[in-house]
Short mmCIF file of C-alpha atoms in Angstrom, two decimals:
data_model
loop_
_atom_site.label_atom_id
_atom_site.label_comp_id
_atom_site.label_asym_id
_atom_site.label_seq_id
_atom_site.Cartn_x
_atom_site.Cartn_y
_atom_site.Cartn_z
CA UNK A 1 34.24 -55.00 19.01
CA UNK A 2 31.51 -54.04 16.58
CA UNK A 3 32.75 -52.67 13.22
CA UNK A 4 31.59 -49.14 12.38
CA UNK A 5 28.75 -48.91 9.93
CA UNK A 6 30.28 -47.68 6.63
CA UNK A 7 27.01 -46.26 5.43
CA UNK A 8 26.61 -44.31 8.67
CA UNK A 9 30.15 -42.89 8.36
CA UNK A 10 29.43 -41.76 4.83
CA UNK A 11 26.19 -40.12 5.88
CA UNK A 12 27.99 -38.29 8.71
CA UNK A 13 31.12 -37.14 6.87
CA UNK A 14 29.63 -36.10 3.52
CA UNK A 15 27.60 -33.23 5.03
CA UNK A 16 30.69 -32.14 6.99
CA UNK A 17 32.76 -32.18 3.83
CA UNK A 18 30.03 -30.37 1.91
CA UNK A 19 29.72 -27.72 4.63
CA UNK A 20 33.49 -27.22 4.63
CA UNK A 21 33.57 -26.76 0.86
CA UNK A 22 30.55 -24.49 1.00
CA UNK A 23 32.20 -22.33 3.65
CA UNK A 24 35.34 -21.97 1.56
CA UNK A 25 33.29 -21.25 -1.53
CA UNK A 26 31.16 -18.63 0.23
CA UNK A 27 34.29 -16.80 1.41
CA UNK A 28 35.56 -16.74 -2.16
CA UNK A 29 32.16 -15.63 -3.45
CA UNK A 30 31.98 -12.83 -0.88
CA UNK A 31 35.28 -11.47 -2.19
CA UNK A 32 34.26 -11.79 -5.82
CA UNK A 33 30.92 -10.07 -5.27
CA UNK A 34 32.76 -6.78 -5.59
CA UNK A 35 33.55 -6.52 -9.29
CA UNK A 36 36.85 -5.50 -10.76
CA UNK A 37 36.43 -2.04 -12.27
CA UNK A 38 38.21 -0.74 -15.37
CA UNK A 39 37.61 2.77 -16.71
CA UNK A 40 38.90 3.37 -20.25
CA UNK A 41 38.88 7.05 -21.14
CA UNK A 42 39.52 7.97 -24.77
CA UNK A 43 40.92 11.42 -25.54
CA UNK A 44 39.05 13.78 -27.93
CA UNK A 45 36.82 11.03 -29.34
CA UNK A 46 33.53 12.27 -30.79
CA UNK A 47 30.06 10.88 -30.12
CA UNK A 48 29.67 10.14 -33.82
CA UNK A 49 32.92 8.18 -34.08
CA UNK A 50 31.42 5.00 -32.58
CA UNK A 51 29.15 3.11 -34.92
CA UNK A 52 26.82 1.82 -32.21
CA UNK A 53 26.07 5.49 -31.42
CA UNK A 54 26.10 6.65 -35.03
CA UNK A 55 24.83 4.08 -37.51
CA UNK A 56 25.85 6.43 -40.32
CA UNK A 57 29.45 6.67 -39.09
CA UNK A 58 32.14 5.53 -41.49
CA UNK A 59 34.82 4.48 -38.98
CA UNK A 60 34.54 0.78 -38.04
CA UNK A 61 34.53 0.26 -34.25
CA UNK A 62 33.64 -3.46 -33.90
CA UNK A 63 35.06 -3.96 -30.42
CA UNK A 64 33.34 -1.02 -28.72
CA UNK A 65 30.19 -2.09 -30.56
CA UNK A 66 30.53 -5.59 -29.08
CA UNK A 67 30.86 -4.01 -25.65
CA UNK A 68 27.65 -2.11 -26.27
CA UNK A 69 25.74 -5.18 -27.46
CA UNK A 70 26.83 -6.99 -24.30
CA UNK A 71 26.13 -4.07 -21.98
CA UNK A 72 24.44 -0.70 -21.59
CA UNK A 73 24.80 2.27 -23.94
CA UNK A 74 24.11 5.70 -22.48
CA UNK A 75 23.04 7.97 -25.33
CA UNK A 76 22.70 11.14 -23.22
CA UNK A 77 26.02 11.02 -21.36
CA UNK A 78 28.03 14.18 -20.73
CA UNK A 79 31.48 15.08 -19.55
CA UNK A 80 31.57 17.73 -16.83
CA UNK A 81 33.64 19.93 -19.16
CA UNK A 82 34.21 20.19 -22.88
CA UNK A 83 37.99 19.93 -22.40
CA UNK A 84 40.48 17.51 -20.94
CA UNK A 85 41.84 18.37 -17.49
CA UNK A 86 38.52 19.46 -15.97
CA UNK A 87 36.71 16.30 -17.09
CA UNK A 88 39.40 14.12 -15.50
CA UNK A 89 39.05 16.03 -12.26
CA UNK A 90 35.29 15.36 -12.24
CA UNK A 91 35.68 11.65 -12.97
CA UNK A 92 38.06 11.06 -10.09
CA UNK A 93 36.44 13.37 -7.51
CA UNK A 94 32.73 13.27 -8.33
CA UNK A 95 32.81 17.07 -8.13
CA UNK A 96 32.27 19.62 -10.87
CA UNK A 97 35.65 20.81 -12.11
CA UNK A 98 34.78 24.51 -11.87
CA UNK A 99 34.58 24.16 -8.08
CA UNK A 100 38.35 23.60 -8.13
CA UNK A 101 41.01 26.28 -8.65
CA UNK A 102 40.81 25.75 -12.44
CA UNK A 103 37.99 27.97 -13.72
CA UNK A 104 38.82 27.69 -17.44
CA UNK A 105 41.27 26.03 -19.81
CA UNK A 106 43.52 23.05 -19.06
CA UNK A 107 46.79 22.32 -17.29
CA UNK A 108 50.14 21.65 -18.93
CA UNK A 109 52.98 19.18 -18.56
CA UNK A 110 54.74 21.17 -15.83
CA UNK A 111 51.62 22.31 -13.95
CA UNK A 112 51.20 21.69 -10.25
CA UNK A 113 48.52 19.33 -8.97
CA UNK A 114 44.89 20.39 -9.32
CA UNK A 115 43.45 17.88 -6.85
CA UNK A 116 44.07 19.11 -3.32
CA UNK A 117 45.65 16.58 -0.90
CA UNK A 118 42.54 16.35 1.29
CA UNK A 119 40.14 15.71 -1.62
CA UNK A 120 38.75 12.15 -1.72
CA UNK A 121 39.02 10.42 -5.10
CA UNK A 122 37.28 7.33 -6.43
CA UNK A 123 40.61 5.51 -5.98
CA UNK A 124 40.58 6.47 -2.28
CA UNK A 125 37.03 5.15 -1.97
CA UNK A 126 37.77 1.80 -3.59
CA UNK A 127 41.09 1.37 -1.78
CA UNK A 128 39.24 1.94 1.50
CA UNK A 129 36.85 -0.85 0.49
CA UNK A 130 39.53 -3.45 -0.16
CA UNK A 131 40.44 -2.78 -3.78
CA UNK A 132 43.93 -2.58 -5.22
CA UNK A 133 44.12 0.49 -7.43
CA UNK A 134 46.13 1.56 -10.47
CA UNK A 135 46.47 4.45 -12.87
CA UNK A 136 48.02 3.77 -16.27
CA UNK A 137 48.01 6.39 -19.03
CA UNK A 138 47.61 10.14 -19.42
CA UNK A 139 47.23 11.94 -16.07
CA UNK A 140 46.82 15.62 -17.08
CA UNK A 141 45.79 16.71 -13.60
CA UNK A 142 49.15 18.17 -12.68
CA UNK A 143 51.77 16.87 -10.31
CA UNK A 144 54.66 18.62 -8.66
CA UNK A 145 57.97 18.24 -10.44
CA UNK A 146 61.06 19.15 -8.44
CA UNK A 147 62.62 22.13 -10.22
CA UNK A 148 66.32 22.91 -10.17
CA UNK A 149 65.60 26.58 -10.77
CA UNK A 150 63.33 29.13 -9.17
CA UNK A 151 61.41 29.46 -12.43
CA UNK A 152 57.73 30.11 -11.79
CA UNK A 153 55.56 27.87 -13.95
CA UNK A 154 52.81 30.16 -15.19
CA UNK A 155 52.03 29.00 -18.72
CA UNK A 156 50.74 25.59 -19.62
CA UNK A 157 53.25 24.89 -22.38
CA UNK A 158 56.26 26.99 -21.45
CA UNK A 159 59.55 25.55 -22.65
CA UNK A 160 61.90 24.06 -20.09
CA UNK A 161 65.34 22.62 -20.69
CA UNK A 162 66.40 19.22 -19.45
CA UNK A 163 68.35 20.93 -16.69
CA UNK A 164 65.33 22.77 -15.27
CA UNK A 165 63.82 19.68 -13.63
CA UNK A 166 65.40 17.21 -11.24
CA UNK A 167 64.20 14.01 -12.88
CA UNK A 168 65.93 11.87 -10.24
CA UNK A 169 63.70 13.30 -7.50
CA UNK A 170 60.22 11.85 -6.93
CA UNK A 171 57.23 13.82 -8.13
CA UNK A 172 54.86 14.96 -5.40
CA UNK A 173 51.05 15.16 -5.24
CA UNK A 174 50.60 12.71 -8.09
CA UNK A 175 48.57 9.50 -8.42
CA UNK A 176 50.03 7.90 -5.29
CA UNK A 177 48.82 10.87 -3.23
CA UNK A 178 45.31 10.37 -4.57
CA UNK A 179 44.66 6.73 -3.80
CA UNK A 180 46.54 4.77 -6.47
CA UNK A 181 48.71 1.87 -5.30
CA UNK A 182 50.41 1.64 -8.68
CA UNK A 183 50.88 4.28 -11.36
CA UNK A 184 52.56 4.49 -14.75
CA UNK A 185 52.07 7.29 -17.23
CA UNK A 186 52.91 10.84 -18.17
CA UNK A 187 51.72 14.21 -16.96
CA UNK A 188 50.18 16.11 -19.88
CA UNK A 189 49.19 15.31 -23.45
CA UNK A 190 51.42 13.82 -26.13
CA UNK A 191 51.95 17.33 -27.49
CA UNK A 192 52.94 18.78 -24.09
CA UNK A 193 56.47 18.34 -22.75
CA UNK A 194 58.16 16.84 -20.88
CA UNK A 195 57.96 13.48 -22.65
CA UNK A 196 58.88 11.25 -19.74
CA UNK A 197 57.19 8.22 -18.19
CA UNK A 198 56.72 8.32 -14.43
CA UNK A 199 56.21 5.05 -12.55
CA UNK A 200 55.27 5.13 -8.87
CA UNK A 201 56.44 8.75 -8.57
CA UNK A 202 59.81 8.31 -10.29
CA UNK A 203 60.82 8.95 -13.89
CA UNK A 204 61.59 5.64 -15.57
CA UNK A 205 64.45 7.32 -17.46
CA UNK A 206 65.92 10.79 -17.38
CA UNK A 207 65.45 12.77 -20.61
CA UNK A 208 68.57 12.80 -22.77
CA UNK A 209 67.36 14.81 -25.74
CA UNK A 210 64.97 17.53 -26.82
CA UNK A 211 62.51 16.56 -29.55
CA UNK A 212 59.77 18.12 -31.60
CA UNK A 213 57.69 17.12 -34.61
CA UNK A 214 55.98 19.47 -36.99
CA UNK A 215 55.50 17.34 -40.09
CA UNK A 216 52.23 16.18 -41.61
CA UNK A 217 52.28 12.94 -39.64
CA UNK A 218 51.94 14.56 -36.25
CA UNK A 219 52.74 17.54 -34.07
CA UNK A 220 54.23 17.96 -30.66
CA UNK A 221 55.99 20.84 -29.00
CA UNK A 222 59.71 20.88 -28.44
CA UNK A 223 60.67 19.48 -25.07
CA UNK A 224 62.80 17.09 -22.98
CA UNK A 225 62.34 13.47 -24.05
CA UNK A 226 63.56 10.22 -22.53
CA UNK A 227 64.79 7.34 -24.71
CA UNK A 228 61.93 5.04 -23.67
CA UNK A 229 59.25 7.56 -24.67
CA UNK A 230 58.43 7.07 -28.37
CA UNK A 231 55.35 9.05 -29.40
CA UNK A 232 54.30 6.60 -32.11
CA UNK A 233 54.26 3.62 -29.71
CA UNK A 234 52.92 5.24 -26.53
CA UNK A 235 49.34 4.01 -27.00
CA UNK A 236 50.40 0.37 -27.36
CA UNK A 237 53.05 0.70 -24.65
CA UNK A 238 50.38 1.84 -22.20
CA UNK A 239 48.04 -0.94 -23.34
CA UNK A 240 50.77 -3.52 -22.71
CA UNK A 241 51.20 -2.11 -19.21
CA UNK A 242 47.45 -2.32 -18.58
CA UNK A 243 47.33 -5.92 -19.81
CA UNK A 244 50.28 -6.81 -17.58
CA UNK A 245 48.50 -5.27 -14.60
CA UNK A 246 45.28 -7.22 -15.30
CA UNK A 247 47.24 -10.47 -15.75
CA UNK A 248 48.96 -9.95 -12.39
CA UNK A 249 45.84 -8.98 -10.45
CA UNK A 250 43.79 -11.84 -11.91
CA UNK A 251 45.97 -14.22 -9.88
CA UNK A 252 44.87 -12.71 -6.57
CA UNK A 253 41.62 -12.61 -4.63
CA UNK A 254 41.32 -8.85 -4.12
CA UNK A 255 39.18 -6.85 -6.57
CA UNK A 256 41.09 -4.25 -8.54
CA UNK A 257 40.38 -0.83 -10.02
CA UNK A 258 42.24 0.26 -13.15
CA UNK A 259 41.89 3.85 -14.33
CA UNK A 260 43.13 3.74 -17.93
CA UNK A 261 43.00 7.17 -19.65
CA UNK A 262 44.32 6.90 -23.21
CA UNK A 263 46.30 9.60 -25.07
CA UNK A 264 44.33 8.93 -28.27
CA UNK A 265 42.86 9.91 -30.66
CA UNK A 266 44.12 13.31 -29.38
CA UNK A 267 46.92 15.00 -31.29
CA UNK A 268 49.49 14.10 -32.41
CA UNK A 269 47.41 11.79 -34.58
CA UNK A 270 49.80 8.87 -34.93
CA UNK A 271 48.21 5.59 -35.99
CA UNK A 272 50.76 2.80 -36.25
CA UNK A 273 51.55 1.15 -39.58
CA UNK A 274 49.08 -1.65 -38.85
CA UNK A 275 46.19 0.85 -38.84
CA UNK A 276 47.26 3.33 -41.53
CA UNK A 277 44.57 3.45 -44.21
CA UNK A 278 42.42 0.89 -42.38
CA UNK A 279 39.41 3.17 -41.82
CA UNK A 280 39.18 4.35 -45.44
CA UNK A 281 38.75 7.89 -44.11
CA UNK A 282 41.75 9.87 -42.87
CA UNK A 283 44.48 9.29 -40.28
CA UNK A 284 42.17 10.39 -37.49
CA UNK A 285 39.77 7.61 -38.49
CA UNK A 286 42.69 5.17 -38.49
CA UNK A 287 43.64 6.33 -34.99
CA UNK A 288 40.07 5.81 -33.78
CA UNK A 289 40.29 2.25 -35.06
CA UNK A 290 43.49 1.79 -33.05
CA UNK A 291 41.64 3.01 -29.94
CA UNK A 292 38.93 0.45 -30.70
CA UNK A 293 41.63 -2.21 -30.86
CA UNK A 294 42.78 -1.25 -27.37
CA UNK A 295 39.29 -2.18 -26.18
CA UNK A 296 39.64 -5.51 -27.99
CA UNK A 297 42.89 -6.26 -26.21
CA UNK A 298 41.50 -5.42 -22.78
CA UNK A 299 38.33 -7.48 -23.28
CA UNK A 300 40.29 -10.46 -24.59
CA UNK A 301 42.65 -10.29 -21.62
CA UNK A 302 39.72 -10.32 -19.19
CA UNK A 303 38.23 -13.36 -20.93
CA UNK A 304 41.57 -15.16 -21.09
CA UNK A 305 42.01 -14.66 -17.34
CA UNK A 306 38.45 -15.82 -16.65
CA UNK A 307 37.45 -12.60 -14.91
CA UNK A 308 35.34 -10.87 -17.56
CA UNK A 309 32.03 -11.91 -16.01
CA UNK A 310 32.64 -9.99 -12.80
CA UNK A 311 34.49 -7.01 -14.25
CA UNK A 312 32.67 -3.72 -14.73
CA UNK A 313 34.22 -2.18 -17.85
CA UNK A 314 33.51 1.44 -18.78
CA UNK A 315 34.40 3.11 -22.07
CA UNK A 316 33.89 6.81 -22.74
CA UNK A 317 35.64 9.98 -23.93
CA UNK A 318 36.86 13.06 -22.07
CA UNK A 319 35.06 15.53 -24.39
CA UNK A 320 33.93 15.96 -27.98
CA UNK A 321 36.09 15.63 -31.08
CA UNK A 322 38.84 18.18 -31.73
CA UNK A 323 38.91 20.18 -34.98
CA UNK A 324 42.38 18.66 -35.49
CA UNK A 325 40.53 15.56 -36.70
CA UNK A 326 39.82 17.64 -39.82
CA UNK A 327 36.02 17.80 -40.01
CA UNK A 328 36.12 19.07 -43.60
CA UNK A 329 38.18 16.14 -44.76
CA UNK A 330 35.97 13.66 -42.89
CA UNK A 331 32.90 15.26 -44.44
CA UNK A 332 34.11 14.05 -47.83
CA UNK A 333 33.65 10.53 -46.48
CA UNK A 334 30.21 11.43 -45.07
CA UNK A 335 31.48 11.09 -41.53
CA UNK A 336 30.72 13.61 -38.77
CA UNK A 337 32.48 13.04 -35.42
CA UNK A 338 29.78 15.12 -33.69
CA UNK A 339 26.94 13.17 -35.35
CA UNK A 340 23.77 15.35 -35.25
CA UNK A 341 25.04 17.58 -32.46
CA UNK A 342 26.24 21.14 -32.82
CA UNK A 343 29.82 22.06 -32.06
CA UNK A 344 32.99 20.25 -31.09
CA UNK A 345 35.54 19.96 -28.31
CA UNK A 346 35.75 23.12 -26.14
CA UNK A 347 32.15 24.22 -26.90
CA UNK A 348 29.16 24.69 -24.63
CA UNK A 349 27.06 23.08 -27.38
CA UNK A 350 26.29 19.34 -27.25
CA UNK A 351 29.17 18.41 -29.56
CA UNK A 352 31.56 19.67 -26.91
CA UNK A 353 30.49 17.42 -24.05
CA UNK A 354 28.01 14.75 -25.18
CA UNK A 355 30.06 11.57 -25.48
CA UNK A 356 29.66 7.85 -26.13
CA UNK A 357 29.39 5.98 -22.82
CA UNK A 358 29.27 2.18 -22.55
CA UNK A 359 29.17 -0.07 -19.46
CA UNK A 360 29.72 -3.82 -19.70
CA UNK A 361 29.36 -6.08 -16.65
CA UNK A 362 28.32 -9.52 -17.95
CA UNK A 363 27.27 -11.07 -14.65
CA UNK A 364 25.11 -8.15 -13.49
CA UNK A 365 24.46 -5.38 -16.01
CA UNK A 366 21.75 -5.21 -18.63
CA UNK A 367 22.73 -6.53 -22.04
CA UNK A 368 22.14 -5.00 -25.45
CA UNK A 369 20.39 -2.15 -23.68
CA UNK A 370 20.22 1.58 -24.33
CA UNK A 371 19.40 4.31 -21.82
CA UNK A 372 18.41 7.84 -22.81
CA UNK A 373 18.72 9.12 -19.24
CA UNK A 374 21.02 12.09 -18.69
CA UNK A 375 24.20 11.12 -16.86
CA UNK A 376 27.50 12.89 -16.21
CA UNK A 377 31.05 11.58 -15.89
CA UNK A 378 31.06 12.87 -12.29
CA UNK A 379 28.57 10.07 -11.55
CA UNK A 380 31.31 7.42 -11.60
CA UNK A 381 32.30 8.33 -8.02
CA UNK A 382 28.90 7.60 -6.45
CA UNK A 383 28.48 4.50 -8.63
CA UNK A 384 31.72 3.00 -7.29
CA UNK A 385 30.75 4.00 -3.76
CA UNK A 386 27.44 2.13 -4.07
CA UNK A 387 29.06 -0.92 -5.64
CA UNK A 388 31.69 -1.16 -2.91
CA UNK A 389 29.42 -0.25 0.01
CA UNK A 390 31.13 3.04 0.82
CA UNK A 391 29.16 5.76 2.57
CA UNK A 392 29.88 9.13 0.94
CA UNK A 393 30.62 11.97 3.34
CA UNK A 394 29.12 15.44 2.90
CA UNK A 395 32.47 16.79 1.70
CA UNK A 396 32.89 14.11 -0.98
CA UNK A 397 31.42 13.55 -4.44
CA UNK A 398 29.27 16.67 -4.20
CA UNK A 399 28.03 16.35 -7.79
CA UNK A 400 27.87 12.58 -8.19
CA UNK A 401 24.73 10.47 -8.57
CA UNK A 402 24.99 6.69 -8.75
CA UNK A 403 24.33 5.14 -12.15
CA UNK A 404 24.11 1.65 -10.67
CA UNK A 405 20.29 1.36 -10.88
CA UNK A 406 20.46 2.30 -14.56
CA UNK A 407 23.25 -0.20 -15.18
CA UNK A 408 21.42 -3.05 -13.43
CA UNK A 409 17.98 -2.07 -14.73
CA UNK A 410 16.49 -1.76 -11.24
CA UNK A 411 15.45 1.79 -12.06
CA UNK A 412 15.05 3.35 -15.49
CA UNK A 413 14.99 6.97 -14.30
CA UNK A 414 18.21 8.83 -13.48
CA UNK A 415 18.61 10.33 -10.01
CA UNK A 416 19.96 13.68 -11.20
CA UNK A 417 17.52 16.53 -11.86
CA UNK A 418 20.03 19.02 -13.28
CA UNK A 419 23.32 18.63 -15.16
CA UNK A 420 25.79 21.49 -15.46
CA UNK A 421 27.97 21.89 -18.56
CA UNK A 422 31.17 23.93 -18.82
CA UNK A 423 33.19 25.19 -21.80
CA UNK A 424 36.89 25.90 -22.30
CA UNK A 425 36.53 29.61 -21.46
CA UNK A 426 34.62 28.82 -18.26
CA UNK A 427 31.10 29.53 -19.50
CA UNK A 428 28.15 27.61 -18.05
CA UNK A 429 25.07 25.79 -19.26
CA UNK A 430 22.45 23.89 -17.27
CA UNK A 431 20.25 21.05 -18.42
CA UNK A 432 16.90 19.93 -17.04
CA UNK A 433 15.06 17.29 -19.04
CA UNK A 434 14.60 18.59 -22.58
CA UNK A 435 15.62 22.14 -21.66
CA UNK A 436 19.12 23.57 -21.83
CA UNK A 437 20.15 27.10 -20.89
CA UNK A 438 23.55 28.38 -22.05
CA UNK A 439 24.60 31.45 -20.03
CA UNK A 440 26.78 32.75 -22.83
CA UNK A 441 26.74 34.11 -26.35
CA UNK A 442 27.80 31.68 -29.08
CA UNK A 443 29.84 28.54 -28.60
CA UNK A 444 32.09 29.77 -25.77
CA UNK A 445 34.64 27.53 -27.46
CA UNK A 446 36.10 26.75 -30.87
CA UNK A 447 33.15 26.61 -33.26
CA UNK A 448 31.27 29.54 -34.77
CA UNK A 449 30.51 31.94 -33.25
CA UNK A 450 33.67 31.93 -31.14
CA UNK A 451 34.05 34.50 -28.34
CA UNK A 452 36.72 36.39 -30.27
CA UNK A 453 34.61 36.42 -33.43
CA UNK A 454 31.68 37.88 -31.51
CA UNK A 455 33.93 40.60 -30.19
CA UNK A 456 35.81 41.37 -33.43
CA UNK A 457 32.72 41.40 -35.63
CA UNK A 458 30.51 43.16 -33.07
CA UNK A 459 27.91 40.42 -33.44
CA UNK A 460 24.64 41.33 -31.75
CA UNK A 461 23.71 38.11 -29.95
CA UNK A 462 21.51 37.47 -26.92
CA UNK A 463 23.43 37.08 -23.66
CA UNK A 464 21.84 33.66 -23.09
CA UNK A 465 20.59 30.80 -25.27
CA UNK A 466 17.67 28.52 -24.44
CA UNK A 467 17.14 25.30 -26.39
CA UNK A 468 14.59 22.52 -26.30
CA UNK A 469 16.66 19.48 -27.24
CA UNK A 470 13.65 17.26 -27.84
CA UNK A 471 12.43 19.50 -30.64
CA UNK A 472 15.79 20.93 -31.69
CA UNK A 473 18.67 18.52 -31.07
CA UNK A 474 20.95 20.63 -33.27
CA UNK A 475 20.51 23.71 -31.04
CA UNK A 476 19.55 25.91 -33.97
CA UNK A 477 16.67 27.92 -32.46
CA UNK A 478 17.21 30.13 -29.43
CA UNK A 479 13.93 30.22 -27.48
CA UNK A 480 15.05 32.76 -24.89
CA UNK A 481 12.51 35.35 -26.05
CA UNK A 482 9.61 32.87 -26.15
CA UNK A 483 10.24 31.26 -22.75
CA UNK A 484 11.81 33.86 -20.43
CA UNK A 485 10.23 32.24 -17.35
CA UNK A 486 11.85 28.89 -18.10
CA UNK A 487 15.20 30.58 -18.64
CA UNK A 488 14.86 32.39 -15.31
CA UNK A 489 14.03 29.13 -13.51
CA UNK A 490 17.08 27.39 -14.94
CA UNK A 491 19.34 30.32 -14.17
CA UNK A 492 18.14 30.32 -10.55
CA UNK A 493 18.75 26.57 -10.29
CA UNK A 494 22.28 27.06 -11.64
CA UNK A 495 22.93 29.84 -9.15
CA UNK A 496 21.84 27.59 -6.29
CA UNK A 497 24.06 24.72 -7.45
CA UNK A 498 27.07 27.03 -7.70
CA UNK A 499 26.64 28.84 -4.39
CA UNK A 500 25.73 25.76 -2.32
CA UNK A 501 28.89 23.99 -3.41
CA UNK A 502 26.99 20.87 -4.41
CA UNK A 503 24.17 19.52 -6.59
CA UNK A 504 23.52 16.46 -4.39
CA UNK A 505 21.72 16.55 -1.06
CA UNK A 506 23.80 17.54 1.96
CA UNK A 507 25.31 20.45 3.82
CA UNK A 508 26.62 23.46 1.91
CA UNK A 509 30.23 23.12 0.74
CA UNK A 510 32.82 25.66 -0.35
CA UNK A 511 34.09 26.24 -3.87
CA UNK A 512 37.78 27.02 -4.29
CA UNK A 513 39.01 30.49 -5.25
CA UNK A 514 35.71 32.36 -5.46
CA UNK A 515 37.36 35.80 -5.73
CA UNK A 516 37.44 37.32 -9.22
CA UNK A 517 35.46 34.41 -10.68
CA UNK A 518 34.14 36.42 -13.62
CA UNK A 519 32.20 33.62 -15.32
CA UNK A 520 29.65 33.37 -12.51
CA UNK A 521 28.89 37.09 -12.37
CA UNK A 522 26.03 36.96 -14.95
CA UNK A 523 24.55 34.03 -13.02
CA UNK A 524 24.66 35.18 -9.42
CA UNK A 525 24.04 38.90 -9.97
#
């Protein structure tokens, strides 16, 4: 019998072996083509607090700056509202917050859910496309506690005793209802009771005490507190949870989405001992540096796990800087959290809603790049839909335009024509290119002139303000008298966006609770 030719066997089997390996590799590659997605949302961080956005800033932020140098900075990024709850609603739903039942203000720690059960969130989208999803941090979108009493919860910070809530019962209409496989966090802000962690719909511990703090170090309202909830360590506790989640998911093949909204540098301003005095400004500056360190820890974890290259990491803030940062004190150090922009958190002016926005995706995104295109935090929804291959329905993401072409550099012009801004008292502004129309007198928020100041002092101010941001970035000159036609055009565009229930293309949708919506009366009438 003739012996088989060894060379022939090698020539036959090597291609088979190569094809087998290639097939396995292609399957793995197909899975990894969808990036992991992490969204870090700072709380009350100003545009001017990040040195890559404000070269004159006095607070060192080396880790966010490294993100920016390895990714894309968006210098004209805006939150959909100048306060907390509404912005979070827009991020998760891709829909302007004022289309929801909340027309002004924010929710509290005992508030019921704002996101309706049938509303699609970005977590729903990604879960549908094969992602595992998690929320870790500050929710502040309401969820339904189970009350032991018939007390009607009407005020955002009303005091409840430990006995008022059944902390053994699961919460309803929380993160798990809205697409998150795993959740760990708390309902309101660190100054809003109850101070209880909730993990996968259940309180991790029942509150055993009632705490409050009114000293110079920090402030939070009196309320039920569990033993595992320590205000000073919450930021790092949440970061440890996020790191643990990343470590676990890095072992698997499924892409993951982590929504990681931080409780800082919002009040109470509580930098840990490691950061006290580190910024050489005030304690707010120290707390900002601690937020920057959270970014360091997340980026280092991604690199350690070998998944940083195919992870899309977003860092931004939920609105402008709060006056609790103490602008006057920071001015002594030549630091302005709002940079060159007028106003602060809560305002219709740029300082209320223009925020730092950085995207890092090493394997795909542009590097050391800056975009001056106008984007909105609602755009995250459509971006994730495009990345994951999800087709958005007419009733979903009504105000979301994908940022993916800007991130990849395939297009340098943003898809959105108009961007709508919203203040704490529910006032509107609309932006088109260099032009911005504020349909309100004054700031409509917390800086001068405040609504109450206008009323008390009988200030004679125009009903609307028109600014050209290219010529007047500080919004100092109202051009309403010089350009009435432009103002009328913008007002008509705003009216259309409101009444059609969407700013994207598609069939007309319905806004919630249109009756007695006073803020739109000067727009639609």
